[in-house]
């Protein structure tokens, strides 16, 4: 480093700024009206709008799930036709995956929290951020157009030849919708990678990055590397439908297994796009509510990257029965087991963080425990499915359905709920009803297990997925599952009720209701338009619970160009509290 | 923010600390986007590899339909345009706005030449009914040469690859016209030329992809 650079590093005047409580000026009051929201480049408002959109699609797809479960109450027809049933499960899967799980944590919560945890005013490309929201909406419009033009019943995986076999306009519309949606995901990923690299506040070195940021970083890498492959696959599929180019359609000389390879090259990493940001939330919440430094910071941080990397090498485990070579299946099976290692590292480090912590059983923490329980089951059954001989037996049965719901709903969605409850006071400035929140969390746990545990049993006994009819012996399992889904539905309605109620007349939240050491909590609730009143200077790690609270809440006193982390930290002159 | 510095240059957006940070961010963002593009085309290259491995004789036979001379001319045109866009960035760095505009104009013209040549190549093939997918209807003389049941798949791949690449060229032309206009309005100087730089990066990638497409499609024997 040059001498001039070294000089810059000397001393830096830093003052403690205590965030004011319940400010009248915040990002919500900054600009008002529908037009201001629609044209805003504020990452916080964009995050909120994403949250609303994701909640809308979750409600819609959840409603479809309840309709599906109701249809499965009896072995034969209950109340909908078989063709409608096929369309409904396809729509449920496609919406939950592409419209809910992929954008849920990164685009909704991540958009709001990431710049705040970095001490930045916004993401690197605010206009692209807004564009990604509109692209998401455009993708949604295409999907609804698909419904209007006859629907689609290919399953959410769009396997050829189902999707290339003259299935009508619906498939073209929905695949173009997913193609468009991919750009929204790519833009979010690009934005996050750049923001994390370039917009960290003074003092946030790579070893002081919150684990949530590490998780979002790993997620963004997957988004950027995997999504374009889906884009080209879907584009080829659309052309297959429009002008029979013959790449995937076996009737024209194409190769349907090639489609599966392409599709899973995206869609397997995509499940890590869905779960890895959840890991980030779990790390944050566990540390805050155990009042303890996270155990194994680097192990957790790097295991996110390891999962992202290995996640690219395992797509073949979806195709053990598709006629892959024996060598390929063996290698893919082995690599699949490898994913268990970094995931296990995370679980063990979280447990070690809990050990001897002063655990505060607030709602977010409750969801973390539900996550640990359900996700572990989901993970272990994933190992079962990765084992070759077992998978031949379980392939395309309800066992796979149950496994996927345990990792995605029991994992991602529980983490999302943990994060939503954890950051709700920061996002809205209001506290929700803790009692109702706990009741609904317990209901979700009961309802979830009632819904999906029987599916493991059914699956291992041979109940195939996606079937409209089933043999009588599965009736009790299906009915238990259906009742469980109703309990889940009620629990989510309670959540909707108390969250909306908290917005109108909820108790006002203090700036740091959980006494967290995270940077996002050192701002007001709700935050200022620029996130912080003063450019924060970070001299402590995000999990330094062994240090007193006075050490935190620092702001830059002198005007300074120090956006890169090296410029501070060692020698800091502290001036005592002001304002 | 309270200590928001009041006297920053006009081109620096509110959430950046200084011009350097903005420039670095834009550049990194563009590189990430280029990685995206490579994986996007990667899918097509992958399809190419698989079908060529299955039908090697088809590929060598069908490639003869492509005119290696005009393909070669197009390669030279695009490499030349990569040079001029680099010179445009160099001009911007040296604050020579006139040079920047001249170099951009040459780049735009070269890109148009590329598309015109491409148009005539397509036109020639479509004339003989060598069209993608369901429009595949070659004239008897061509059918005698392209005597292979999967001949249409080669041309599907050819049209997808060159078509999507051509679309990227078109986008590049649009971007460079936009920058040309902005340069005319005096938006750029040696202090601020980020859009020029990142459009240049994009243009190099478009060039690079063609450098792979040309031998893979035109020069196989």
mmCIF file of N, CA, C and O in Angstrom, chain A residues 121-127 179 186 190 193-194 197-199 224-225 228-229 231-232 235-236 239 242-247 252-255 258 262 265 529-530 532-535 556 560-561 563, chain B residues 1-5 13-18 20-21 24-30 32-33 35-37 39-44 46-47 50-51 54-55 132-135 150 152-153 156-157 160 164:
data_model
loop_
_atom_site.group_PDB
_atom_site.id
_atom_site.type_symbol
_atom_site.label_atom_id
_atom_site.label_comp_id
_atom_site.label_asym_id
_atom_site.label_seq_id
_atom_site.Cartn_x
_atom_site.Cartn_y
_atom_site.Cartn_z
ATOM 1 N N UNK A 121 -26.570 3.409 2.190
ATOM 2 C CA UNK A 121 -27.820 4.161 2.036
ATOM 3 C C UNK A 121 -28.800 3.409 1.154
ATOM 4 O O UNK A 121 -29.997 3.607 1.237
ATOM 5 N N UNK A 122 -28.283 2.608 0.266
ATOM 6 C CA UNK A 122 -29.161 1.888 -0.653
ATOM 7 C C UNK A 122 -28.350 0.749 -1.267
ATOM 8 O O UNK A 122 -27.151 0.617 -0.997
ATOM 9 N N UNK A 123 -28.998 -0.052 -2.115
ATOM 10 C CA UNK A 123 -28.233 -1.037 -2.870
ATOM 11 C C UNK A 123 -27.468 -0.302 -3.974
ATOM 12 O O UNK A 123 -27.739 0.859 -4.262
ATOM 13 N N UNK A 124 -26.542 -1.006 -4.619
ATOM 14 C CA UNK A 124 -25.674 -0.334 -5.583
ATOM 15 C C UNK A 124 -26.457 0.237 -6.766
ATOM 16 O O UNK A 124 -26.142 1.314 -7.257
ATOM 17 N N UNK A 125 -27.469 -0.501 -7.231
ATOM 18 C CA UNK A 125 -28.219 -0.051 -8.403
ATOM 19 C C UNK A 125 -29.706 0.050 -8.052
ATOM 20 O O UNK A 125 -30.488 -0.856 -8.345
ATOM 21 N N UNK A 126 -30.100 1.171 -7.453
ATOM 22 C CA UNK A 126 -31.488 1.288 -6.974
ATOM 23 C C UNK A 126 -32.512 1.197 -8.092
ATOM 24 O O UNK A 126 -33.587 0.616 -7.914
ATOM 25 N N UNK A 127 -32.187 1.742 -9.272
ATOM 26 C CA UNK A 127 -33.183 1.716 -10.350
ATOM 27 C C UNK A 127 -33.370 0.302 -10.882
ATOM 28 O O UNK A 127 -34.477 -0.114 -11.206
ATOM 29 N N UNK A 179 -39.397 -17.165 -17.746
ATOM 30 C CA UNK A 179 -38.221 -16.559 -18.388
ATOM 31 C C UNK A 179 -38.053 -15.105 -17.920
ATOM 32 O O UNK A 179 -36.972 -14.683 -17.505
ATOM 33 N N UNK A 186 -32.050 -12.394 -11.399
ATOM 34 C CA UNK A 186 -30.681 -12.056 -11.790
ATOM 35 C C UNK A 186 -30.328 -10.637 -11.346
ATOM 36 O O UNK A 186 -29.236 -10.382 -10.819
ATOM 37 N N UNK A 190 -27.245 -9.670 -8.914
ATOM 38 C CA UNK A 190 -26.185 -8.754 -9.357
ATOM 39 C C UNK A 190 -26.064 -7.569 -8.409
ATOM 40 O O UNK A 190 -24.968 -7.168 -8.003
ATOM 41 N N UNK A 193 -24.473 -8.677 -4.972
ATOM 42 C CA UNK A 193 -23.033 -8.952 -5.030
ATOM 43 C C UNK A 193 -22.279 -7.628 -5.062
ATOM 44 O O UNK A 193 -21.321 -7.399 -4.298
ATOM 45 N N UNK A 194 -22.719 -6.712 -5.933
ATOM 46 C CA UNK A 194 -22.035 -5.427 -6.045
ATOM 47 C C UNK A 194 -22.131 -4.639 -4.741
ATOM 48 O O UNK A 194 -21.147 -4.042 -4.293
ATOM 49 N N UNK A 197 -19.797 -6.010 -2.130
ATOM 50 C CA UNK A 197 -18.390 -5.734 -2.405
ATOM 51 C C UNK A 197 -18.041 -4.270 -2.229
ATOM 52 O O UNK A 197 -16.971 -3.930 -1.735
ATOM 53 N N UNK A 198 -18.928 -3.384 -2.653
ATOM 54 C CA UNK A 198 -18.515 -1.984 -2.813
ATOM 55 C C UNK A 198 -19.138 -1.007 -1.838
ATOM 56 O O UNK A 198 -18.662 0.115 -1.725
ATOM 57 N N UNK A 199 -20.219 -1.364 -1.175
ATOM 58 C CA UNK A 199 -20.929 -0.342 -0.399
ATOM 59 C C UNK A 199 -20.910 -0.574 1.113
ATOM 60 O O UNK A 199 -21.786 -0.115 1.819
ATOM 61 N N UNK A 224 -26.937 -15.677 -9.953
ATOM 62 C CA UNK A 224 -26.280 -15.151 -11.144
ATOM 63 C C UNK A 224 -25.787 -16.272 -12.048
ATOM 64 O O UNK A 224 -25.851 -16.177 -13.269
ATOM 65 N N UNK A 225 -25.320 -17.371 -11.448
ATOM 66 C CA UNK A 225 -24.747 -18.436 -12.270
ATOM 67 C C UNK A 225 -25.793 -19.415 -12.791
ATOM 68 O O UNK A 225 -25.617 -19.997 -13.860
ATOM 69 N N UNK A 228 -29.407 -17.808 -15.618
ATOM 70 C CA UNK A 228 -29.343 -17.708 -17.085
ATOM 71 C C UNK A 228 -29.487 -19.043 -17.795
ATOM 72 O O UNK A 228 -29.985 -19.087 -18.926
ATOM 73 N N UNK A 229 -29.081 -20.136 -17.143
ATOM 74 C CA UNK A 229 -29.230 -21.449 -17.772
ATOM 75 C C UNK A 229 -30.710 -21.812 -17.862
ATOM 76 O O UNK A 229 -31.179 -22.352 -18.864
ATOM 77 N N UNK A 231 -32.975 -19.584 -18.118
ATOM 78 C CA UNK A 231 -33.503 -18.666 -19.131
ATOM 79 C C UNK A 231 -33.359 -19.263 -20.526
ATOM 80 O O UNK A 231 -34.326 -19.305 -21.295
ATOM 81 N N UNK A 232 -32.185 -19.773 -20.852
ATOM 82 C CA UNK A 232 -31.989 -20.310 -22.204
ATOM 83 C C UNK A 232 -32.807 -21.583 -22.382
ATOM 84 O O UNK A 232 -33.358 -21.835 -23.457
ATOM 85 N N UNK A 235 -36.331 -20.562 -22.940
ATOM 86 C CA UNK A 235 -36.449 -19.926 -24.253
ATOM 87 C C UNK A 235 -36.487 -20.993 -25.352
ATOM 88 O O UNK A 235 -37.308 -20.939 -26.277
ATOM 89 N N UNK A 236 -35.588 -21.984 -25.242
ATOM 90 C CA UNK A 236 -35.591 -23.075 -26.212
ATOM 91 C C UNK A 236 -36.917 -23.821 -26.168
ATOM 92 O O UNK A 236 -37.461 -24.214 -27.202
ATOM 93 N N UNK A 239 -39.515 -21.843 -27.975
ATOM 94 C CA UNK A 239 -39.365 -21.987 -29.424
ATOM 95 C C UNK A 239 -39.767 -23.386 -29.877
ATOM 96 O O UNK A 239 -40.272 -23.568 -30.976
ATOM 97 N N UNK A 242 -43.369 -22.945 -30.192
ATOM 98 C CA UNK A 242 -43.818 -22.006 -31.215
ATOM 99 C C UNK A 242 -43.510 -22.545 -32.610
ATOM 100 O O UNK A 242 -44.347 -22.526 -33.504
ATOM 101 N N UNK A 243 -42.264 -23.036 -32.813
ATOM 102 C CA UNK A 243 -41.903 -23.450 -34.177
ATOM 103 C C UNK A 243 -41.192 -24.803 -34.260
ATOM 104 O O UNK A 243 -40.459 -25.043 -35.227
ATOM 105 N N UNK A 244 -41.416 -25.680 -33.294
ATOM 106 C CA UNK A 244 -40.887 -27.053 -33.372
ATOM 107 C C UNK A 244 -39.410 -27.133 -33.753
ATOM 108 O O UNK A 244 -39.050 -27.760 -34.745
ATOM 109 N N UNK A 245 -38.542 -26.507 -32.970
ATOM 110 C CA UNK A 245 -37.138 -26.532 -33.362
ATOM 111 C C UNK A 245 -36.477 -27.886 -33.114
ATOM 112 O O UNK A 245 -35.382 -28.131 -33.588
ATOM 113 N N UNK A 246 -37.138 -28.761 -32.361
ATOM 114 C CA UNK A 246 -36.658 -30.137 -32.272
ATOM 115 C C UNK A 246 -35.448 -30.376 -31.391
ATOM 116 O O UNK A 246 -34.685 -31.306 -31.632
ATOM 117 N N UNK A 247 -35.254 -29.551 -30.390
ATOM 118 C CA UNK A 247 -34.114 -29.791 -29.508
ATOM 119 C C UNK A 247 -34.503 -30.683 -28.336
ATOM 120 O O UNK A 247 -33.739 -31.538 -27.901
ATOM 121 N N UNK A 252 -39.553 -34.968 -32.626
ATOM 122 C CA UNK A 252 -38.862 -34.253 -33.703
ATOM 123 C C UNK A 252 -37.376 -34.588 -33.730
ATOM 124 O O UNK A 252 -36.598 -33.929 -34.421
ATOM 125 N N UNK A 253 -36.968 -35.567 -32.943
ATOM 126 C CA UNK A 253 -35.551 -35.933 -32.926
ATOM 127 C C UNK A 253 -34.784 -35.298 -31.798
ATOM 128 O O UNK A 253 -33.583 -35.471 -31.670
ATOM 129 N N UNK A 254 -35.459 -34.540 -30.958
ATOM 130 C CA UNK A 254 -34.782 -33.916 -29.828
ATOM 131 C C UNK A 254 -34.655 -34.864 -28.657
ATOM 132 O O UNK A 254 -35.042 -36.028 -28.727
ATOM 133 N N UNK A 255 -34.107 -34.355 -27.561
ATOM 134 C CA UNK A 255 -33.799 -35.210 -26.430
ATOM 135 C C UNK A 255 -34.466 -34.679 -25.156
ATOM 136 O O UNK A 255 -34.047 -33.670 -24.620
ATOM 137 N N UNK A 258 -32.176 -34.203 -22.202
ATOM 138 C CA UNK A 258 -31.384 -32.975 -22.248
ATOM 139 C C UNK A 258 -32.134 -31.848 -21.536
ATOM 140 O O UNK A 258 -31.549 -31.055 -20.800
ATOM 141 N N UNK A 262 -30.773 -29.674 -18.360
ATOM 142 C CA UNK A 262 -30.775 -28.205 -18.354
ATOM 143 C C UNK A 262 -31.616 -27.675 -17.206
ATOM 144 O O UNK A 262 -31.218 -26.784 -16.475
ATOM 145 N N UNK A 265 -30.058 -28.272 -13.870
ATOM 146 C CA UNK A 265 -28.832 -27.490 -13.657
ATOM 147 C C UNK A 265 -29.183 -26.143 -13.029
ATOM 148 O O UNK A 265 -28.404 -25.571 -12.272
ATOM 149 N N UNK A 529 -35.085 7.700 5.764
ATOM 150 C CA UNK A 529 -34.976 7.447 4.320
ATOM 151 C C UNK A 529 -33.566 6.992 3.938
ATOM 152 O O UNK A 529 -33.381 6.119 3.099
ATOM 153 N N UNK A 530 -32.549 7.582 4.587
ATOM 154 C CA UNK A 530 -31.162 7.204 4.299
ATOM 155 C C UNK A 530 -30.637 6.125 5.250
ATOM 156 O O UNK A 530 -29.422 5.978 5.402
ATOM 157 N N UNK A 532 -29.583 5.640 8.142
ATOM 158 C CA UNK A 532 -28.953 6.064 9.385
ATOM 159 C C UNK A 532 -28.869 7.591 9.377
ATOM 160 O O UNK A 532 -28.757 8.202 8.314
ATOM 161 N N UNK A 533 -28.887 8.175 10.570
ATOM 162 C CA UNK A 533 -28.744 9.625 10.637
ATOM 163 C C UNK A 533 -27.328 10.040 10.282
ATOM 164 O O UNK A 533 -27.089 11.124 9.774
ATOM 165 N N UNK A 534 -26.381 9.180 10.589
ATOM 166 C CA UNK A 534 -24.982 9.478 10.328
ATOM 167 C C UNK A 534 -24.335 8.235 9.758
ATOM 168 O O UNK A 534 -24.698 7.133 10.134
ATOM 169 N N UNK A 535 -23.380 8.417 8.856
ATOM 170 C CA UNK A 535 -22.690 7.257 8.311
ATOM 171 C C UNK A 535 -22.104 6.451 9.456
ATOM 172 O O UNK A 535 -21.301 6.965 10.229
ATOM 173 N N UNK A 556 -20.126 8.626 12.012
ATOM 174 C CA UNK A 556 -18.961 9.345 11.531
ATOM 175 C C UNK A 556 -19.137 10.822 11.853
ATOM 176 O O UNK A 556 -20.135 11.428 11.514
ATOM 177 N N UNK A 560 -15.692 12.366 5.449
ATOM 178 C CA UNK A 560 -14.609 11.477 5.107
ATOM 179 C C UNK A 560 -14.996 10.610 3.930
ATOM 180 O O UNK A 560 -16.148 10.201 3.797
ATOM 181 N N UNK A 561 -14.038 10.315 3.098
ATOM 182 C CA UNK A 561 -14.344 9.514 1.930
ATOM 183 C C UNK A 561 -14.161 8.021 2.154
ATOM 184 O O UNK A 561 -13.956 7.276 1.217
ATOM 185 N N UNK A 563 -15.175 4.876 2.184
ATOM 186 C CA UNK A 563 -16.204 3.871 1.974
ATOM 187 C C UNK A 563 -15.645 2.473 2.068
ATOM 188 O O UNK A 563 -16.351 1.530 2.301
ATOM 189 N N UNK B 1 -28.633 11.779 4.701
ATOM 190 C CA UNK B 1 -27.881 11.731 5.953
ATOM 191 C C UNK B 1 -27.436 13.117 6.364
ATOM 192 O O UNK B 1 -27.251 13.990 5.523
ATOM 193 N N UNK B 2 -27.250 13.247 7.630
ATOM 194 C CA UNK B 2 -26.935 14.574 8.153
ATOM 195 C C UNK B 2 -25.619 15.098 7.597
ATOM 196 O O UNK B 2 -25.506 16.258 7.221
ATOM 197 N N UNK B 3 -24.629 14.199 7.554
ATOM 198 C CA UNK B 3 -23.337 14.671 7.072
ATOM 199 C C UNK B 3 -23.135 14.339 5.591
ATOM 200 O O UNK B 3 -22.056 14.001 5.155
ATOM 201 N N UNK B 4 -24.194 14.392 4.858
ATOM 202 C CA UNK B 4 -24.142 14.168 3.421
ATOM 203 C C UNK B 4 -23.328 15.298 2.795
ATOM 204 O O UNK B 4 -23.649 16.464 2.963
ATOM 205 N N UNK B 5 -22.266 14.956 2.103
ATOM 206 C CA UNK B 5 -21.416 16.029 1.590
ATOM 207 C C UNK B 5 -22.150 16.777 0.477
ATOM 208 O O UNK B 5 -22.706 16.182 -0.432
ATOM 209 N N UNK B 13 -24.440 9.516 -7.751
ATOM 210 C CA UNK B 13 -25.779 9.302 -7.195
ATOM 211 C C UNK B 13 -25.739 9.381 -5.682
ATOM 212 O O UNK B 13 -24.689 9.163 -5.067
ATOM 213 N N UNK B 14 -26.902 9.655 -5.089
ATOM 214 C CA UNK B 14 -26.929 10.015 -3.665
ATOM 215 C C UNK B 14 -26.371 8.948 -2.741
ATOM 216 O O UNK B 14 -25.850 9.252 -1.686
ATOM 217 N N UNK B 15 -26.483 7.670 -3.138
ATOM 218 C CA UNK B 15 -26.099 6.631 -2.189
ATOM 219 C C UNK B 15 -24.630 6.238 -2.293
ATOM 220 O O UNK B 15 -24.185 5.354 -1.574
ATOM 221 N N UNK B 16 -23.900 6.882 -3.198
ATOM 222 C CA UNK B 16 -22.466 6.590 -3.273
ATOM 223 C C UNK B 16 -21.678 7.655 -2.524
ATOM 224 O O UNK B 16 -22.081 8.818 -2.488
ATOM 225 N N UNK B 17 -20.545 7.253 -1.954
ATOM 226 C CA UNK B 17 -19.723 8.205 -1.222
ATOM 227 C C UNK B 17 -18.983 9.110 -2.195
ATOM 228 O O UNK B 17 -18.905 10.315 -2.016
ATOM 229 N N UNK B 18 -18.415 8.512 -3.239
ATOM 230 C CA UNK B 18 -17.678 9.330 -4.201
ATOM 231 C C UNK B 18 -17.735 8.694 -5.588
ATOM 232 O O UNK B 18 -18.295 7.617 -5.787
ATOM 233 N N UNK B 20 -15.385 7.385 -7.437
ATOM 234 C CA UNK B 20 -14.660 6.115 -7.585
ATOM 235 C C UNK B 20 -15.542 4.939 -7.191
ATOM 236 O O UNK B 20 -15.564 3.912 -7.869
ATOM 237 N N UNK B 21 -16.243 5.116 -6.079
ATOM 238 C CA UNK B 21 -17.088 4.017 -5.604
ATOM 239 C C UNK B 21 -18.177 3.716 -6.629
ATOM 240 O O UNK B 21 -18.477 2.556 -6.900
ATOM 241 N N UNK B 24 -16.503 1.919 -9.646
ATOM 242 C CA UNK B 24 -16.164 0.527 -9.310
ATOM 243 C C UNK B 24 -17.409 -0.346 -9.238
ATOM 244 O O UNK B 24 -17.411 -1.480 -9.700
ATOM 245 N N UNK B 25 -18.467 0.200 -8.633
ATOM 246 C CA UNK B 25 -19.698 -0.583 -8.511
ATOM 247 C C UNK B 25 -20.275 -0.904 -9.874
ATOM 248 O O UNK B 25 -20.640 -2.046 -10.148
ATOM 249 N N UNK B 26 -20.346 0.120 -10.733
ATOM 250 C CA UNK B 26 -20.929 -0.095 -12.053
ATOM 251 C C UNK B 26 -20.130 -1.143 -12.811
ATOM 252 O O UNK B 26 -20.681 -2.018 -13.479
ATOM 253 N N UNK B 27 -18.813 -1.069 -12.683
ATOM 254 C CA UNK B 27 -17.967 -1.999 -13.423
ATOM 255 C C UNK B 27 -18.136 -3.422 -12.904
ATOM 256 O O UNK B 27 -18.286 -4.361 -13.689
ATOM 257 N N UNK B 28 -18.141 -3.560 -11.587
ATOM 258 C CA UNK B 28 -18.329 -4.895 -11.020
ATOM 259 C C UNK B 28 -19.686 -5.453 -11.427
ATOM 260 O O UNK B 28 -19.803 -6.618 -11.816
ATOM 261 N N UNK B 29 -20.708 -4.597 -11.344
ATOM 262 C CA UNK B 29 -22.047 -5.032 -11.738
ATOM 263 C C UNK B 29 -22.071 -5.538 -13.173
ATOM 264 O O UNK B 29 -22.681 -6.555 -13.478
ATOM 265 N N UNK B 30 -21.359 -4.835 -14.051
ATOM 266 C CA UNK B 30 -21.336 -5.244 -15.457
ATOM 267 C C UNK B 30 -20.614 -6.579 -15.621
ATOM 268 O O UNK B 30 -21.075 -7.436 -16.386
ATOM 269 N N UNK B 32 -20.449 -8.945 -13.469
ATOM 270 C CA UNK B 32 -21.364 -9.986 -12.995
ATOM 271 C C UNK B 32 -22.400 -10.292 -14.073
ATOM 272 O O UNK B 32 -22.728 -11.444 -14.341
ATOM 273 N N UNK B 33 -22.895 -9.232 -14.723
ATOM 274 C CA UNK B 33 -23.864 -9.435 -15.788
ATOM 275 C C UNK B 33 -23.250 -10.224 -16.947
ATOM 276 O O UNK B 33 -23.907 -11.074 -17.555
ATOM 277 N N UNK B 35 -20.943 -12.476 -16.751
ATOM 278 C CA UNK B 35 -20.896 -13.886 -16.344
ATOM 279 C C UNK B 35 -22.239 -14.544 -16.637
ATOM 280 O O UNK B 35 -22.323 -15.653 -17.168
ATOM 281 N N UNK B 36 -23.298 -13.792 -16.308
ATOM 282 C CA UNK B 36 -24.644 -14.205 -16.660
ATOM 283 C C UNK B 36 -24.794 -14.566 -18.122
ATOM 284 O O UNK B 36 -25.356 -15.588 -18.487
ATOM 285 N N UNK B 37 -24.325 -13.655 -18.954
ATOM 286 C CA UNK B 37 -24.446 -13.818 -20.400
ATOM 287 C C UNK B 37 -23.721 -15.070 -20.857
ATOM 288 O O UNK B 37 -24.201 -15.812 -21.714
ATOM 289 N N UNK B 39 -23.150 -17.767 -19.193
ATOM 290 C CA UNK B 39 -23.913 -18.967 -18.846
ATOM 291 C C UNK B 39 -25.154 -19.096 -19.709
ATOM 292 O O UNK B 39 -25.582 -20.207 -20.035
ATOM 293 N N UNK B 40 -25.725 -17.962 -20.084
ATOM 294 C CA UNK B 40 -26.899 -17.983 -20.961
ATOM 295 C C UNK B 40 -26.533 -18.630 -22.299
ATOM 296 O O UNK B 40 -27.171 -19.575 -22.744
ATOM 297 N N UNK B 41 -25.455 -18.147 -22.913
ATOM 298 C CA UNK B 41 -24.998 -18.751 -24.164
ATOM 299 C C UNK B 41 -24.465 -20.158 -23.917
ATOM 300 O O UNK B 41 -24.486 -20.996 -24.817
ATOM 301 N N UNK B 42 -23.973 -20.402 -22.704
ATOM 302 C CA UNK B 42 -23.445 -21.719 -22.356
ATOM 303 C C UNK B 42 -24.462 -22.817 -22.629
ATOM 304 O O UNK B 42 -24.107 -23.892 -23.100
ATOM 305 N N UNK B 43 -25.736 -22.533 -22.339
ATOM 306 C CA UNK B 43 -26.784 -23.517 -22.603
ATOM 307 C C UNK B 43 -26.833 -23.884 -24.082
ATOM 308 O O UNK B 43 -26.926 -25.054 -24.447
ATOM 309 N N UNK B 44 -26.720 -22.860 -24.934
ATOM 310 C CA UNK B 44 -26.754 -23.115 -26.383
ATOM 311 C C UNK B 44 -25.530 -23.894 -26.823
ATOM 312 O O UNK B 44 -25.632 -24.830 -27.630
ATOM 313 N N UNK B 46 -23.868 -25.905 -25.093
ATOM 314 C CA UNK B 46 -24.038 -27.258 -24.574
ATOM 315 C C UNK B 46 -24.927 -28.072 -25.520
ATOM 316 O O UNK B 46 -24.598 -29.209 -25.879
ATOM 317 N N UNK B 47 -26.044 -27.468 -25.948
ATOM 318 C CA UNK B 47 -26.920 -28.160 -26.906
ATOM 319 C C UNK B 47 -26.152 -28.467 -28.185
ATOM 320 O O UNK B 47 -26.258 -29.556 -28.745
ATOM 321 N N UNK B 50 -23.816 -31.487 -27.671
ATOM 322 C CA UNK B 50 -24.503 -32.772 -27.576
ATOM 323 C C UNK B 50 -24.979 -33.244 -28.950
ATOM 324 O O UNK B 50 -24.738 -34.380 -29.348
ATOM 325 N N UNK B 51 -25.614 -32.339 -29.688
ATOM 326 C CA UNK B 51 -26.119 -32.780 -30.994
ATOM 327 C C UNK B 51 -24.987 -33.051 -31.979
ATOM 328 O O UNK B 51 -25.088 -33.918 -32.832
ATOM 329 N N UNK B 54 -23.727 -36.457 -31.302
ATOM 330 C CA UNK B 54 -24.630 -37.501 -31.796
ATOM 331 C C UNK B 54 -24.588 -37.638 -33.316
ATOM 332 O O UNK B 54 -24.651 -38.731 -33.850
ATOM 333 N N UNK B 55 -24.555 -36.498 -33.983
ATOM 334 C CA UNK B 55 -24.609 -36.528 -35.456
ATOM 335 C C UNK B 55 -23.420 -35.788 -36.055
ATOM 336 O O UNK B 55 -23.599 -34.735 -36.694
ATOM 337 N N UNK B 132 -35.763 -22.490 -39.734
ATOM 338 C CA UNK B 132 -35.793 -23.235 -38.471
ATOM 339 C C UNK B 132 -37.130 -23.918 -38.245
ATOM 340 O O UNK B 132 -38.171 -23.439 -38.695
ATOM 341 N N UNK B 133 -37.070 -25.038 -37.530
ATOM 342 C CA UNK B 133 -38.250 -25.718 -37.016
ATOM 343 C C UNK B 133 -39.296 -26.048 -38.042
ATOM 344 O O UNK B 133 -39.005 -26.623 -39.104
ATOM 345 N N UNK B 134 -40.522 -25.652 -37.755
ATOM 346 C CA UNK B 134 -41.652 -26.070 -38.589
ATOM 347 C C UNK B 134 -41.641 -25.390 -39.956
ATOM 348 O O UNK B 134 -42.402 -25.772 -40.834
ATOM 349 N N UNK B 135 -40.791 -24.376 -40.145
ATOM 350 C CA UNK B 135 -40.700 -23.715 -41.454
ATOM 351 C C UNK B 135 -39.694 -24.410 -42.367
ATOM 352 O O UNK B 135 -39.413 -23.956 -43.463
ATOM 353 N N UNK B 150 -32.053 -35.464 -39.542
ATOM 354 C CA UNK B 150 -32.033 -34.464 -38.476
ATOM 355 C C UNK B 150 -31.439 -33.139 -38.947
ATOM 356 O O UNK B 150 -31.012 -32.315 -38.138
ATOM 357 N N UNK B 152 -32.703 -30.522 -39.977
ATOM 358 C CA UNK B 152 -33.363 -29.318 -39.465
ATOM 359 C C UNK B 152 -32.839 -28.921 -38.090
ATOM 360 O O UNK B 152 -32.822 -27.742 -37.746
ATOM 361 N N UNK B 153 -32.388 -29.912 -37.305
ATOM 362 C CA UNK B 153 -31.923 -29.583 -35.951
ATOM 363 C C UNK B 153 -30.648 -28.750 -36.022
ATOM 364 O O UNK B 153 -30.488 -27.784 -35.267
ATOM 365 N N UNK B 156 -31.817 -25.380 -36.700
ATOM 366 C CA UNK B 156 -32.466 -24.798 -35.523
ATOM 367 C C UNK B 156 -31.410 -24.223 -34.588
ATOM 368 O O UNK B 156 -31.532 -23.097 -34.098
ATOM 369 N N UNK B 157 -30.366 -25.021 -34.348
ATOM 370 C CA UNK B 157 -29.298 -24.563 -33.452
ATOM 371 C C UNK B 157 -28.591 -23.350 -34.045
ATOM 372 O O UNK B 157 -28.334 -22.359 -33.366
ATOM 373 N N UNK B 160 -30.889 -20.331 -33.668
ATOM 374 C CA UNK B 160 -30.996 -19.894 -32.268
ATOM 375 C C UNK B 160 -29.715 -19.165 -31.855
ATOM 376 O O UNK B 160 -29.762 -18.092 -31.255
ATOM 377 N N UNK B 164 -29.849 -15.160 -31.382
ATOM 378 C CA UNK B 164 -29.723 -14.532 -30.062
ATOM 379 C C UNK B 164 -28.483 -13.635 -30.039
ATOM 380 O O UNK B 164 -28.503 -12.544 -29.460
#
